[in-house]
């Protein structure tokens, strides 16, 4: 089964993708994570995208489509969660063509709906474990009092360079201008399912599980 998690920054796509990886053995394809990895590796591409990402703008379709194609080729068995991709209509068309080329299909597009005030609050409070990537939130899911990650025991936590209010505003604007049209696009294709992204993490996970079980 291949699915897209669609929603604005801070909707909880990464958190839910990690749950699906753990519970269903799916493969998370986060273009944001891939781009951050390219930056830390110091590659030419990483250097080219760094300033764009820090400003909260979108990198070119060509770059992210290339990253996704590499992954489709590396995992012919499929079982993907597309997280943060596609983000433009061009990327959505390209994904459709790539899946077809590899004999795969999209089973569901899950829109995670969250109101904008909640996004700003979530993102500015967000941190992740530097070792395993577990996501924490100062308000809703604080780092344990002993300072150790609840999943792996790691003691180092980091905040994303683009998780500040200024870059968040640009990221939101990019979302509304370029990504939100995908809601209509996938609705018209008959693939769209919407869940309430505002609940507790477990509640949202249960809603997503229901959608996936009914699309299987
Ligand atoms: P994310 O971790 O998904 O919030 O992505 C972080 C940043 O990486 C975004 O603000 C963009 O600069 C870039 N990015 C990630 N995915 C894409 C994509 N599908 N298209 C264009 N830019 C992307």
Short mmCIF file of N, CA and C in Angstrom, two decimals, residues 17 21 68 121 139 150 161 167 180 203 216:
data_model
loop_
_atom_site.label_atom_id
_atom_site.label_comp_id
_atom_site.label_asym_id
_atom_site.label_seq_id
_atom_site.Cartn_x
_atom_site.Cartn_y
_atom_site.Cartn_z
N UNK A 17 3.88 9.31 10.35
CA UNK A 17 4.63 8.42 9.45
C UNK A 17 5.48 7.46 10.28
N UNK A 21 5.50 3.38 10.19
CA UNK A 21 6.72 2.60 9.95
C UNK A 21 6.84 1.53 11.03
N UNK A 68 12.88 11.18 -5.02
CA UNK A 68 11.82 10.17 -4.88
C UNK A 68 12.03 9.04 -5.88
N UNK A 121 1.95 27.25 17.11
CA UNK A 121 2.28 26.81 18.47
C UNK A 121 3.08 25.51 18.44
N UNK A 139 5.10 21.62 24.88
CA UNK A 139 3.80 21.71 25.57
C UNK A 139 3.09 20.35 25.63
N UNK A 150 12.67 8.96 25.28
CA UNK A 150 11.87 7.82 25.74
C UNK A 150 12.03 6.61 24.83
N UNK A 161 16.46 24.44 12.01
CA UNK A 161 16.82 25.83 11.74
C UNK A 161 15.61 26.60 11.21
N UNK A 167 10.40 32.03 9.29
CA UNK A 167 10.43 31.04 8.21
C UNK A 167 9.11 30.26 8.17
N UNK A 180 -1.73 23.43 -1.14
CA UNK A 180 -3.15 23.17 -0.82
C UNK A 180 -3.99 22.86 -2.07
N UNK A 203 -5.00 9.32 18.94
CA UNK A 203 -6.32 9.45 18.30
C UNK A 203 -6.17 9.64 16.80
N UNK A 216 -7.65 -0.82 2.09
CA UNK A 216 -6.78 -1.97 1.73
C UNK A 216 -7.50 -2.93 0.77
#
